[in-house]
Short mmCIF file of C-alpha atoms in Angstrom, two decimals:
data_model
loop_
_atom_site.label_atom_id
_atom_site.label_comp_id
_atom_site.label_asym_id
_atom_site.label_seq_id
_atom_site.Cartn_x
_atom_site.Cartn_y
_atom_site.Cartn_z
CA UNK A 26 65.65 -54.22 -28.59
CA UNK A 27 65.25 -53.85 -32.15
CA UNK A 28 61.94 -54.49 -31.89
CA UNK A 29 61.15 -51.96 -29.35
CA UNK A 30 63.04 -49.09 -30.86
CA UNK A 31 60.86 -49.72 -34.34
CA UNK A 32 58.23 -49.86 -32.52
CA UNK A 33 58.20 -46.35 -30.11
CA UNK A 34 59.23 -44.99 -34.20
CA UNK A 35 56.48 -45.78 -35.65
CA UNK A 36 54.14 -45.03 -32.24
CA UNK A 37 55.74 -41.54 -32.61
CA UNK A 38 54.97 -41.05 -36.38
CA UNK A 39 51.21 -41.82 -35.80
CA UNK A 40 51.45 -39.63 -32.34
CA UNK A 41 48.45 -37.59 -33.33
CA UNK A 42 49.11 -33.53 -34.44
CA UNK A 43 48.59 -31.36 -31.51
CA UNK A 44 49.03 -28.08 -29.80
CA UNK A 45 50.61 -25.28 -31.19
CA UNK A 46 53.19 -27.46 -33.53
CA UNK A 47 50.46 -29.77 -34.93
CA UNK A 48 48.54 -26.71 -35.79
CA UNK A 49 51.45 -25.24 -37.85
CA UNK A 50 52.45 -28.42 -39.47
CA UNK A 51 48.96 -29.47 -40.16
CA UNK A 52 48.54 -25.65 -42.10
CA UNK A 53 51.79 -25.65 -43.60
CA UNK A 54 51.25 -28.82 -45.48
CA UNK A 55 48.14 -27.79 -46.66
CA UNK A 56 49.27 -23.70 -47.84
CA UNK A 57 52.83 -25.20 -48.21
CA UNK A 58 55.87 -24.08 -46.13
CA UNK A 59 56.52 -20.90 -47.96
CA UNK A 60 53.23 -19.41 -47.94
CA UNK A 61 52.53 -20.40 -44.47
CA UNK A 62 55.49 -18.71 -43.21
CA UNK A 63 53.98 -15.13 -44.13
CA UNK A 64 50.33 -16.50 -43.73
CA UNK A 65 51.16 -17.00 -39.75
CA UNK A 66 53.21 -13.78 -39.18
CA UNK A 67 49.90 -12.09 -41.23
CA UNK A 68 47.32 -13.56 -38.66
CA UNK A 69 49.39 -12.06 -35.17
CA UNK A 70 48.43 -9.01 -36.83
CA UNK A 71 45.76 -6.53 -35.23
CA UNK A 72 42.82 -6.36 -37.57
CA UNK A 73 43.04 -3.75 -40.01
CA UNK A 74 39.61 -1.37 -39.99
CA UNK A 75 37.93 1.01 -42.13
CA UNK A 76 35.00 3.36 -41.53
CA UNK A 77 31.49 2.35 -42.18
CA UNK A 78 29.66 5.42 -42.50
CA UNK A 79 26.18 4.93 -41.34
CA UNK A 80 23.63 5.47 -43.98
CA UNK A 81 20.63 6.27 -41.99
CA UNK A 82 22.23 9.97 -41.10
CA UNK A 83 20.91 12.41 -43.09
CA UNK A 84 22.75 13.50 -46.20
CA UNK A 85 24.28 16.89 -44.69
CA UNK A 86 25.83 15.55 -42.03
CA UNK A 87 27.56 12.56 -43.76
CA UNK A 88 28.63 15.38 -45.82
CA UNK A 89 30.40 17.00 -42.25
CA UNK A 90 31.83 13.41 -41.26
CA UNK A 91 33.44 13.24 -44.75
CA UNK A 92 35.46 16.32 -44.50
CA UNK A 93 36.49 15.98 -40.75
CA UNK A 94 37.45 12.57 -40.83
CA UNK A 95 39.00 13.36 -44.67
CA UNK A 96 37.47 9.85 -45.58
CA UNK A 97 38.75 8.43 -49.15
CA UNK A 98 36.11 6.06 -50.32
CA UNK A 99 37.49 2.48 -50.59
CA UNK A 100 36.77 -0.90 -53.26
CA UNK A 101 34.13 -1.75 -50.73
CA UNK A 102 31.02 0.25 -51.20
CA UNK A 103 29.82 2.15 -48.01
CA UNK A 104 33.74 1.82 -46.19
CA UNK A 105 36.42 4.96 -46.12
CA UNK A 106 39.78 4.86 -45.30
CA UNK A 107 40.10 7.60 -42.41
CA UNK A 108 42.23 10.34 -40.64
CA UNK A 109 41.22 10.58 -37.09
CA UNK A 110 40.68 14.95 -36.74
CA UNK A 111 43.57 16.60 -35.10
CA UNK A 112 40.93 18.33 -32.20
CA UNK A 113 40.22 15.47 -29.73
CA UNK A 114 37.07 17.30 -28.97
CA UNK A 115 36.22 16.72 -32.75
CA UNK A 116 36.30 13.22 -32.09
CA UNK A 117 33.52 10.68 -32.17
CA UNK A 118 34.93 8.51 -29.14
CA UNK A 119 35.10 4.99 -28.88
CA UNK A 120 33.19 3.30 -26.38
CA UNK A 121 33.53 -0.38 -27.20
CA UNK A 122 36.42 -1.87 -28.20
CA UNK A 123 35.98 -5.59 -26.55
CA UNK A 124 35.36 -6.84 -30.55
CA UNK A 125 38.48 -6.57 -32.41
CA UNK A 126 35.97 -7.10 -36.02
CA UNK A 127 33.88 -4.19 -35.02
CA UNK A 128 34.91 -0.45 -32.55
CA UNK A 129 31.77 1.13 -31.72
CA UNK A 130 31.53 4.97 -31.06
CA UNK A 131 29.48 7.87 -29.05
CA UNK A 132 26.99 9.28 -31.21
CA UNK A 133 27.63 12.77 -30.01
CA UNK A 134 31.07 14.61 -30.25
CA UNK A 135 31.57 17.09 -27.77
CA UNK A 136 32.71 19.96 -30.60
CA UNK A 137 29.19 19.18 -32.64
CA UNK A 138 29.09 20.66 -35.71
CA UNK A 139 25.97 23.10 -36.54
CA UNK A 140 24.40 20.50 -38.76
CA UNK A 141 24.50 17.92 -36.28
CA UNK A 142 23.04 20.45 -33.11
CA UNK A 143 19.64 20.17 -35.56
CA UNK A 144 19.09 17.09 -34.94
CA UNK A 145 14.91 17.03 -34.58
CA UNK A 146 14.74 14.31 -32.11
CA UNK A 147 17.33 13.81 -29.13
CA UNK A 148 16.05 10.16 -28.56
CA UNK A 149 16.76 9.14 -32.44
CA UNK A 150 20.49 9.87 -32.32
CA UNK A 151 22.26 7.26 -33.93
CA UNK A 152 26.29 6.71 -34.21
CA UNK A 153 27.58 7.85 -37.23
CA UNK A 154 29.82 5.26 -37.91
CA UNK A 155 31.75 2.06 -37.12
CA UNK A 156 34.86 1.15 -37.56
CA UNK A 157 35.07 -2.38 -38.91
CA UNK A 158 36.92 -5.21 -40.05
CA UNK A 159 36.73 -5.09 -44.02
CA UNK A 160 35.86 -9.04 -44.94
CA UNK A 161 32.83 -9.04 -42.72
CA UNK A 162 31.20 -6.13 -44.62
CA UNK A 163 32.63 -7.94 -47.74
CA UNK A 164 30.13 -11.01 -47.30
CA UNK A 165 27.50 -8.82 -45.83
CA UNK A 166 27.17 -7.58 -48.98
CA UNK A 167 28.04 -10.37 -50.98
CA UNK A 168 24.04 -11.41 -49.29
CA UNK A 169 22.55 -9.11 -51.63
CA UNK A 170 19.69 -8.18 -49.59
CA UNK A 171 17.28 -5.81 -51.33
CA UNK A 172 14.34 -3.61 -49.74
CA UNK A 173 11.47 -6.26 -49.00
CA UNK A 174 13.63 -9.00 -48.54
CA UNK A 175 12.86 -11.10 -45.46
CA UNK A 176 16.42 -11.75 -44.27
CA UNK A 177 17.88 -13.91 -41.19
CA UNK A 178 21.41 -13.22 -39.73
CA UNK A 179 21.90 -16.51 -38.41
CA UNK A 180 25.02 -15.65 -36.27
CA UNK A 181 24.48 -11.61 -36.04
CA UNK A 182 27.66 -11.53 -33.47
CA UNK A 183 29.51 -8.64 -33.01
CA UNK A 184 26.55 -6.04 -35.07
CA UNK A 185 28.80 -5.43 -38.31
CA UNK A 186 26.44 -7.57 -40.65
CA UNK A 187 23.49 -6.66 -39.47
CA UNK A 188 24.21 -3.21 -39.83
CA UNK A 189 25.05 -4.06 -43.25
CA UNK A 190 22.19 -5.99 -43.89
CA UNK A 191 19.55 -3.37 -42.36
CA UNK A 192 21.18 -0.85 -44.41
CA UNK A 193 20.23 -2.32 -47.81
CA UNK A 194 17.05 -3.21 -46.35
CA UNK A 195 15.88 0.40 -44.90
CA UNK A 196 18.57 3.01 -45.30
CA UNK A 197 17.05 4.35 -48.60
CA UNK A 198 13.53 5.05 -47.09
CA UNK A 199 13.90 5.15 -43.70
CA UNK A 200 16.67 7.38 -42.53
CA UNK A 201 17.28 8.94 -39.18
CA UNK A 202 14.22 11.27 -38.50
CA UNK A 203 12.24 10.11 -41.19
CA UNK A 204 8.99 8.45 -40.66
CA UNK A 205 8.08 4.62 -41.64
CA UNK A 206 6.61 4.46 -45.13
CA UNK A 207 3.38 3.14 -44.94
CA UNK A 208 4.56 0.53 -47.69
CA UNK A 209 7.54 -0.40 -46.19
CA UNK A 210 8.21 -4.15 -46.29
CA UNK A 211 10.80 -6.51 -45.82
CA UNK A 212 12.67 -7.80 -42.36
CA UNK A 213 15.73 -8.16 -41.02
CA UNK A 214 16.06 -11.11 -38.11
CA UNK A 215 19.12 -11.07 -36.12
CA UNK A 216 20.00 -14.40 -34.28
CA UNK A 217 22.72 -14.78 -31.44
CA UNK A 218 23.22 -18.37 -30.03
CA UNK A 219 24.78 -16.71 -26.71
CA UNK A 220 21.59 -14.87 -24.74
CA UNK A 221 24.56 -12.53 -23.57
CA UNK A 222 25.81 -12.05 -26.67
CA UNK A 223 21.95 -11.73 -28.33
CA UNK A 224 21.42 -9.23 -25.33
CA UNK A 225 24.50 -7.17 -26.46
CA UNK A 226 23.80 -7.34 -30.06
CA UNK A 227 20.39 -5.60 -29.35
CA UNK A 228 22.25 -2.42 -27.29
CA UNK A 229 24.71 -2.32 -30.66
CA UNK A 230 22.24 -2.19 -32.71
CA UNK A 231 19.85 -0.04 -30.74
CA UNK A 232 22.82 2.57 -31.35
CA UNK A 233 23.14 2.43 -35.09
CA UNK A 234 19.51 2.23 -36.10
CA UNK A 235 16.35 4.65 -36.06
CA UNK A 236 14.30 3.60 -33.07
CA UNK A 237 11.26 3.42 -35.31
CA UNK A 238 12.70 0.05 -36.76
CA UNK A 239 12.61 -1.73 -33.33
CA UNK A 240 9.40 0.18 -32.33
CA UNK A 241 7.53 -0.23 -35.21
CA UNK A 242 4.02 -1.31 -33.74
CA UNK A 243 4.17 2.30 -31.60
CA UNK A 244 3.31 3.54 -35.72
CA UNK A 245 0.97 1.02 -36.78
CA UNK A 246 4.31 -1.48 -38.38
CA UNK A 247 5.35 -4.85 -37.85
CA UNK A 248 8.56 -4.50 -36.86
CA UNK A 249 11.23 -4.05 -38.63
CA UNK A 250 14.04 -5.17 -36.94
CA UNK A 251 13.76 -8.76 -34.65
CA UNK A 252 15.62 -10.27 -32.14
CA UNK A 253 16.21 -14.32 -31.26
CA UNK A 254 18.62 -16.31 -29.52
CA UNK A 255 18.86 -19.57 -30.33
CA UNK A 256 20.44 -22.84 -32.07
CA UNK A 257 20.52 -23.69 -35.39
CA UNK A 258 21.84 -26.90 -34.72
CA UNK A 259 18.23 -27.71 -33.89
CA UNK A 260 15.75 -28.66 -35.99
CA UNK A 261 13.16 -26.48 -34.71
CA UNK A 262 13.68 -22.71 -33.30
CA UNK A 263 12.51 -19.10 -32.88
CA UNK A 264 14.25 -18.12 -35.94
CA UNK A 265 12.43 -20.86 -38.24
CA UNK A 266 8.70 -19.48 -36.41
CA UNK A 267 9.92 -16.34 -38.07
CA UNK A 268 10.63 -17.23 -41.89
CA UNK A 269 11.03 -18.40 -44.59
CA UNK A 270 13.58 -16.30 -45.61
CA UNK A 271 14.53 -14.41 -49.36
CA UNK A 272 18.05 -14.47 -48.03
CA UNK A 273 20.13 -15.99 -44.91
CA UNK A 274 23.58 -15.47 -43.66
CA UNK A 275 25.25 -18.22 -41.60
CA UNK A 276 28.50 -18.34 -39.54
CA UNK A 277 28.00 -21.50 -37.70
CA UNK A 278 30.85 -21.83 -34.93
CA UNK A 279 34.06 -22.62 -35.94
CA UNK A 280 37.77 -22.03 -35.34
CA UNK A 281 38.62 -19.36 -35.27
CA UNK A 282 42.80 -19.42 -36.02
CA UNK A 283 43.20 -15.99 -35.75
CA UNK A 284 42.10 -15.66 -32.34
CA UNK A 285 43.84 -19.09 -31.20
CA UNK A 286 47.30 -17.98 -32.12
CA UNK A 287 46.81 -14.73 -30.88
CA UNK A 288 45.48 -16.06 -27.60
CA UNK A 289 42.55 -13.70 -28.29
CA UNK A 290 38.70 -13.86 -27.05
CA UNK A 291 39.49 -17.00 -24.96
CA UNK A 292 41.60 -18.62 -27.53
CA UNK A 293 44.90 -21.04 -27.18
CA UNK A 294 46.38 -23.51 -29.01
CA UNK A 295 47.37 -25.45 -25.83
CA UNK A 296 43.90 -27.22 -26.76
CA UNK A 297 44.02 -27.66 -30.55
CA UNK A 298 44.09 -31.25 -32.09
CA UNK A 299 43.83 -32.64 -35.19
CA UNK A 300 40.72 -33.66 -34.46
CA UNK A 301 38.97 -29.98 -33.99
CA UNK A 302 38.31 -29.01 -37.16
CA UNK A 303 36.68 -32.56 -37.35
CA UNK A 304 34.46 -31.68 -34.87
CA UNK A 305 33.69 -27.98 -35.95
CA UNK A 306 33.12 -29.21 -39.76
CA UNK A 307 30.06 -31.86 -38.09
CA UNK A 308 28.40 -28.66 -36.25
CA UNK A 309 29.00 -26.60 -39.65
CA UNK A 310 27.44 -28.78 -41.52
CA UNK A 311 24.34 -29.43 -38.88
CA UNK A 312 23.75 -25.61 -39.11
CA UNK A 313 24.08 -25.38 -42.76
CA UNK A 314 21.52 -28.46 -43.18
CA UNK A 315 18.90 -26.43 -40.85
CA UNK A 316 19.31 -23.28 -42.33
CA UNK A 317 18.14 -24.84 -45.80
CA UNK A 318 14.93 -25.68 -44.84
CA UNK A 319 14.45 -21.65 -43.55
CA UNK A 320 15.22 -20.58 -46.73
CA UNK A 321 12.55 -19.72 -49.49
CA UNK A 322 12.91 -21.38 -53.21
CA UNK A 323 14.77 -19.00 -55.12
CA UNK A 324 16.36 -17.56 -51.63
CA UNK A 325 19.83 -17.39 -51.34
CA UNK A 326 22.42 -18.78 -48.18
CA UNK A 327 25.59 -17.34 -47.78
CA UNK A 328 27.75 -19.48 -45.28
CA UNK A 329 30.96 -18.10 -44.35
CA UNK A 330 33.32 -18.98 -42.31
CA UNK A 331 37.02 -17.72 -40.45
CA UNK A 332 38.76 -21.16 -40.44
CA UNK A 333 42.00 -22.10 -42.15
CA UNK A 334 40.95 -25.56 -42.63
CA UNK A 335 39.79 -26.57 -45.53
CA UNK A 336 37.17 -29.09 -44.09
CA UNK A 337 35.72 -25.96 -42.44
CA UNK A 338 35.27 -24.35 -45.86
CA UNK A 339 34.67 -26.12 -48.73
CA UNK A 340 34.57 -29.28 -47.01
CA UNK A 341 31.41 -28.18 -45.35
CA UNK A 342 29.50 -27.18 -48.79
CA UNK A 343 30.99 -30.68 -50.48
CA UNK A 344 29.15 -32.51 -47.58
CA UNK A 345 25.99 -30.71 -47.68
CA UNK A 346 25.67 -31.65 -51.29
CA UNK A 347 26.24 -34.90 -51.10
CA UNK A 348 23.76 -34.76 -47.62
CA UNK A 349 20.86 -33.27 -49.29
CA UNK A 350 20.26 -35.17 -52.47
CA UNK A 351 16.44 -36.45 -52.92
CA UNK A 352 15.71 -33.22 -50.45
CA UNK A 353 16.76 -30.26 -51.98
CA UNK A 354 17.85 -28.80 -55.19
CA UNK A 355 20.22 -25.96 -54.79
CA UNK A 356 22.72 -24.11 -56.79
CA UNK A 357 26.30 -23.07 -55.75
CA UNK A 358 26.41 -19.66 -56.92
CA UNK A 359 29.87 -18.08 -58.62
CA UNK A 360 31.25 -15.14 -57.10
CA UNK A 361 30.13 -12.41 -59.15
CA UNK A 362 32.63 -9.71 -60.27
CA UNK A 363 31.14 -6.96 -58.59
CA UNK A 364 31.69 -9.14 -55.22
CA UNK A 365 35.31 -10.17 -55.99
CA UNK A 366 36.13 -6.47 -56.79
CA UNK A 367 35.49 -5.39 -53.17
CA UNK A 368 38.76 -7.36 -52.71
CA UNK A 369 42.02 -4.64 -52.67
CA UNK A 370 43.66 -4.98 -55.51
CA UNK A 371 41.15 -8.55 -56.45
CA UNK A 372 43.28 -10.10 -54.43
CA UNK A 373 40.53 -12.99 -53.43
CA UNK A 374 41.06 -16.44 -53.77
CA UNK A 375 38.45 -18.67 -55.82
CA UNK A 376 37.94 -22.14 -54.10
CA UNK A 377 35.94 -25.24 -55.64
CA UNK A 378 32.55 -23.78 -53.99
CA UNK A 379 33.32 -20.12 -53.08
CA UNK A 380 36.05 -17.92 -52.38
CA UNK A 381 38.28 -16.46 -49.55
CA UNK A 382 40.23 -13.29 -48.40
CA UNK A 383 43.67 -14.07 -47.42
CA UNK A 384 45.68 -11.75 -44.42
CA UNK A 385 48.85 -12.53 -45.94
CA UNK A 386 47.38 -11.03 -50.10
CA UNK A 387 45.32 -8.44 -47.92
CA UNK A 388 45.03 -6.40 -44.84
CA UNK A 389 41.54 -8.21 -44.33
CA UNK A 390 40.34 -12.06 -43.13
CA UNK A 391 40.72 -14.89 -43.03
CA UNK A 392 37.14 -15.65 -43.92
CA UNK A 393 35.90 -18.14 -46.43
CA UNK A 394 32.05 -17.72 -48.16
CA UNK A 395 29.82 -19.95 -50.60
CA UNK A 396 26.54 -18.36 -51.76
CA UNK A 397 23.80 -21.52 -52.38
CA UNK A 398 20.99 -20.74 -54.09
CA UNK A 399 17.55 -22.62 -53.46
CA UNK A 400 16.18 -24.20 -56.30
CA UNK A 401 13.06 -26.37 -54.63
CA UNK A 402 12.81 -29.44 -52.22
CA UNK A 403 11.39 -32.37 -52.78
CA UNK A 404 10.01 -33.31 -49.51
CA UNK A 405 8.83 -31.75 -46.69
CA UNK A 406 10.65 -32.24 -43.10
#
């Protein structure tokens, strides 16, 4: 008897963390009881948004947009806190909200203001904003891209990087209405795993960009703006045909705790283990391995990422390192200042390889980035 009852003890202390339980014990010993308490009432929270004005619309009517929505310009460059108008008809409705990161709106109001009836060509309306979750514009811009950069959005998703990214790329020559400079270089690449998704991502962006960046050739361009769908977990794909790349952003799959306590885009911790962040961290680290070899020497890779776990973070960057030695040289960049400021009140969080924005120190995240510079390879693939 004695035998038995030490035994189902110590069967039930190695009974392996599961469900919604293991998931809070296995993040409370890691963020520590205290700080996990407020950490998990912070993630049931609904995203918090801002406005990202879109920079292609022409001076004058940003101008309109800043008075009627009475925006108040925020840390992060290009976002406004906002007042919705007290006329409904002065309204830009929204007409997707299935993304909780990113609510899309019409790009005509019915009450148009006299600035915005000028418009000189009905098929190059764009939407005049988004309103977006603030950490994914955070490491949008933490990319850096610059005009004739040749960029790849590995995991474009919902449309709020890319719109990020194609706004440092084009927004300061090739605003709505204006035609393609004959000089113009640089190219933004935006990848979607899901063909659904990719198909989506293209109608988003369709609606927040001047059709001359998709439609290039039609003017005697390359375009400017490229579609792919496929896996980076593959040594060989569309978006490698397409590079090398000056800069790359990555957001390999992974879990996404938010959603999974709030039972949110097909989420539930009825099927969390302790073993999934095992098995996200392998396909992380797959992607992140890939993406290397896309990347030009002197190119940077920002890989970011919405898990809690640590493996997930910088676990996945630790690995890589240790992966790649005799094939690449790289750099793991610091945060830089101007980056971390973006963060209310610099509330970020530096980590061993990067940094991340907290729900429970902000109203933003969770999401995790490292920025890897590529220093040269020493052998080919």
């Amino acid at each position: 008897l004695t035998y038995l009852l030490n035994h189902s003890e110590s069967m039930a202390i190695a009974a392996p963390l599961r469900e919604e339980a293991g998931w809070h014990a296995t993040h409370a010993e890691h963020f520590g009881q205290e700080r996990w308490e407020d950490l998990s009432v912070a993630l049931q929270r609904d995203h918090e948004h801002l406005c990202y004005l879109n920079p292609f619309l022409p001076a004058p009517e940003q101008d309109v947009l800043k008075a009627d929505y009475s925006l108040q310009q925020t840390c992060v460059p290009g976002a406004f806190h906002f007042q919705l108008p007290d006329d409904p008809n002065s309204q830009f409705r929204v007409v997707d909200a299935s993304e909780e990161a990113l609510l899309l709106v019409e790009p005509v109001r019915v009450a148009r203001h006299e600035v915005e009836v000028l418009r000189p060509d009905p098929d190059d309306a764009v939407a005049p904003f988004v309103f977006a979750e603030a950490a994914h514009l955070i490491v949008a811009l933490a990319v850096q891209a610059e005009e004739g950069h040749r960029v790849l959005d590995a995991s474009a998703g919902t449309g709020v990087t890319p719109l990020v990214l194609a706004s440092a790329l084009f927004s300061r020559r090739c605003g709505r209405g204006v035609s393609l400079p004959p000089d113009l270089q640089g190219c933004l690449v935006c990848n979607e795993v899901s063909k659904a998704r990719a198909s989506r991502l293209k109608e988003t962006l369709q609606s927040l960009l001047p059709q001359r960046l998709f439609h290039a050739a039609r003017h005697g361009f390359e375009p400017r703006v490229l579609f792919t769908s496929c896996d980076l977990g593959t040594p060989s794909n569309a978006a490698e045909r397409l590079g090398p790349y000056d800069r790359i952003l990555l957001h390999p799959p992974c879990t996404s705790d938010k959603n999974l306590l709030r039972g949110k885009q097909g989420g539930s911790l009825a099927k969390w283990t302790g073993a999934t962040s095992k098995v996200s961290s392998e396909r992380q680290l797959k992607w992140l391995y890939n993406a290397l070899w896309l990347l030009k020497e002197g190119g940077v890779l920002v890989f970011f990422s919405t898990a809690l776990a640590p493996e997930e973070c910088d676990g996945v960057v630790e690995r890589l390192l240790l992966k790649i030695r005799g094939t690449f040289e790289v750099e793991v960049l610091p945060v830089e200042e101007t980056i971390c400021s973006m963060v209310p009140g610099l509330a970020h969080e530096g980590t061993d390889w990067g940094m991340r924005i907290m729900p429970d120190r902000t109203c933003f995240g969770p999401l995790y980035f490292s920025r890897i510079r590529m220093l040269g390879r020493s052998q080919g693939r």
